[in-house]
């Protein structure tokens, strides 16, 4: 799935991104420094961490 402008506030699980695409979104939001983008970064970071916390084979 290509990264396209969509509703970024939707939960990542509903968007169907791969781990690599989720990481790209995290990095993009981390690099941006507006308050709104940093809030999205924190939300995505916690979502990805919870999703992959116990499944290390997914991202190694």
Coordinates of N, CA and C in Angstrom, one line a residue:
X1 N 0.9 -1.2 0.0 CA 0.0 0.0 0.0 C 0.9 1.2 0.0
X2 N 0.7 2.1 -0.9 CA 1.5 3.3 -1.0 C 1.0 4.3 0.0
X3 N 1.9 5.1 0.5 CA 1.6 6.2 1.4 C 0.9 7.3 0.6
X4 N -0.4 7.5 0.9 CA -1.1 8.5 0.2 C -1.8 9.5 1.2
X5 N -2.1 10.7 0.8 CA -2.8 11.6 1.8 C -4.2 11.1 2.1
X6 N -4.3 10.6 3.3 CA -5.6 10.0 3.8 C -5.9 10.6 5.2
X7 N -6.9 10.1 5.8 CA -7.2 10.5 7.2 C -6.1 9.9 8.1
X8 N -5.1 10.7 8.5 CA -4.0 10.2 9.3 C -4.4 10.0 10.8
X9 N -5.6 10.5 11.2 CA -6.0 10.3 12.5 C -6.7 8.9 12.7
X10 N -6.9 8.2 11.6 CA -7.5 6.8 11.8 C -6.5 5.9 12.4
X11 N -6.9 4.9 13.2 CA -6.0 4.0 13.8 C -5.2 3.2 12.7
X12 N -4.0 3.0 12.9 CA -3.1 2.4 11.9 C -3.6 1.0 11.5
X13 N -4.2 0.3 12.4 CA -4.7 -1.0 12.1 C -5.8 -1.0 11.0
X14 N -6.5 0.1 11.0 CA -7.6 0.2 10.0 C -7.0 0.6 8.6
X15 N -5.9 1.2 8.6 CA -5.3 1.7 7.4 C -4.6 0.6 6.6
X16 N -4.2 -0.5 7.3 CA -3.6 -1.6 6.6 C -2.1 -1.4 6.2
X17 N -1.4 -0.5 6.9 CA 0.0 -0.3 6.5 C 0.8 -1.5 7.0
X18 N 1.9 -1.7 6.2 CA 2.9 -2.6 6.7 C 3.8 -2.0 7.8
X19 N 4.6 -2.8 8.5 CA 5.4 -2.2 9.5 C 6.3 -1.1 8.9
X20 N 6.8 -1.3 7.8 CA 7.8 -0.4 7.1 C 7.0 1.0 6.8
X21 N 5.8 0.9 6.4 CA 5.1 2.1 6.1 C 4.7 2.8 7.4
X22 N 4.4 2.1 8.4 CA 4.1 2.7 9.7 C 5.4 3.4 10.3
X23 N 6.5 2.8 10.1 CA 7.8 3.4 10.5 C 8.0 4.7 9.7
X24 N 7.7 4.7 8.4 CA 7.9 5.9 7.6 C 7.0 7.0 8.1
X25 N 5.8 6.7 8.5 CA 4.9 7.7 9.0 C 5.4 8.2 10.3
X26 N 5.9 7.3 11.2 CA 6.5 7.8 12.4 C 7.7 8.7 12.2
X27 N 8.6 8.3 11.3 CA 9.7 9.2 11.0 C 9.3 10.5 10.5
X28 N 8.3 10.5 9.5 CA 7.9 11.8 9.0 C 7.3 12.7 10.0
X29 N 6.5 12.1 10.9 CA 5.9 13.0 12.0 C 7.0 13.4 13.0
X30 N 8.0 12.6 13.2 CA 9.1 13.0 14.2 C 9.9 14.1 13.6
X31 N 10.1 14.1 12.3 CA 10.9 15.1 11.6 C 10.2 16.5 11.6
X32 N 8.9 16.4 11.4 CA 8.1 17.7 11.4 C 8.1 18.1 12.9
X33 N 8.0 19.4 13.0 CA 8.1 20.0 14.4 C 6.9 20.8 14.8
X34 N 5.8 20.7 14.2 CA 4.6 21.4 14.6 C 4.0 20.7 15.7
X35 N 3.3 21.3 16.6 CA 2.6 20.7 17.7 C 1.6 19.6 17.3
X36 N 0.9 19.9 16.2 CA -0.1 18.9 15.7 C 0.6 17.6 15.2
X37 N 1.7 17.8 14.5 CA 2.4 16.6 14.0 C 3.1 15.9 15.1
X38 N 3.6 16.5 16.1 CA 4.2 15.8 17.2 C 3.2 15.1 18.0
X39 N 1.9 15.6 18.1 CA 0.9 14.8 18.8 C 0.5 13.6 18.0
X40 N 0.5 13.7 16.6 CA 0.2 12.5 15.8 C 1.4 11.5 16.0
X41 N 2.6 12.0 16.1 CA 3.8 11.1 16.2 C 3.6 10.3 17.5
X42 N 3.3 11.0 18.6 CA 3.1 10.3 19.9 C 2.1 9.2 19.8
X43 N 1.0 9.6 19.2 CA -0.1 8.6 19.0 C 0.3 7.4 18.2
X44 N 1.0 7.6 17.1 CA 1.4 6.5 16.2 C 2.5 5.7 16.9
X45 N 3.4 6.4 17.6 CA 4.5 5.7 18.3 C 3.9 4.7 19.3
X46 N 3.0 5.1 20.1 CA 2.4 4.2 21.1 C 1.6 3.1 20.4
X47 N 0.9 3.4 19.3 CA 0.1 2.4 18.6 C 1.0 1.3 18.0
X48 N 2.1 1.7 17.4 CA 3.0 0.8 16.8 C 3.7 0.0 17.9
X49 N 4.1 0.6 19.0 CA 4.8 -0.1 20.1 C 3.8 -1.1 20.7
X50 N 2.6 -0.8 20.9 CA 1.6 -1.8 21.4 C 1.4 -2.9 20.4
X51 N 1.3 -2.6 19.1 CA 1.0 -3.6 18.1 C 2.1 -4.6 18.0
X52 N 3.4 -4.2 18.0 CA 4.5 -5.0 17.8 C 5.4 -5.4 19.0
X53 N 4.9 -5.1 20.2 CA 5.7 -5.2 21.4 C 6.2 -6.7 21.6
X54 N 5.4 -7.6 21.3 CA 5.7 -9.0 21.6 C 6.1 -9.8 20.3
X55 N 6.0 -9.2 19.2 CA 6.2 -9.9 17.9 C 7.5 -9.4 17.2
X56 N 8.6 -9.8 17.8 CA 9.9 -9.3 17.3 C 10.2 -9.9 15.9
X57 N 9.6 -11.0 15.4 CA 9.9 -11.5 14.1 C 9.3 -10.6 13.0
X58 N 8.4 -9.7 13.3 CA 7.8 -8.9 12.4 C 8.7 -7.8 11.8
X59 N 9.6 -7.3 12.6 CA 10.5 -6.2 12.2 C 12.0 -6.5 12.3
X60 N 12.4 -7.8 12.3 CA 13.8 -8.1 12.3 C 14.2 -8.8 11.0

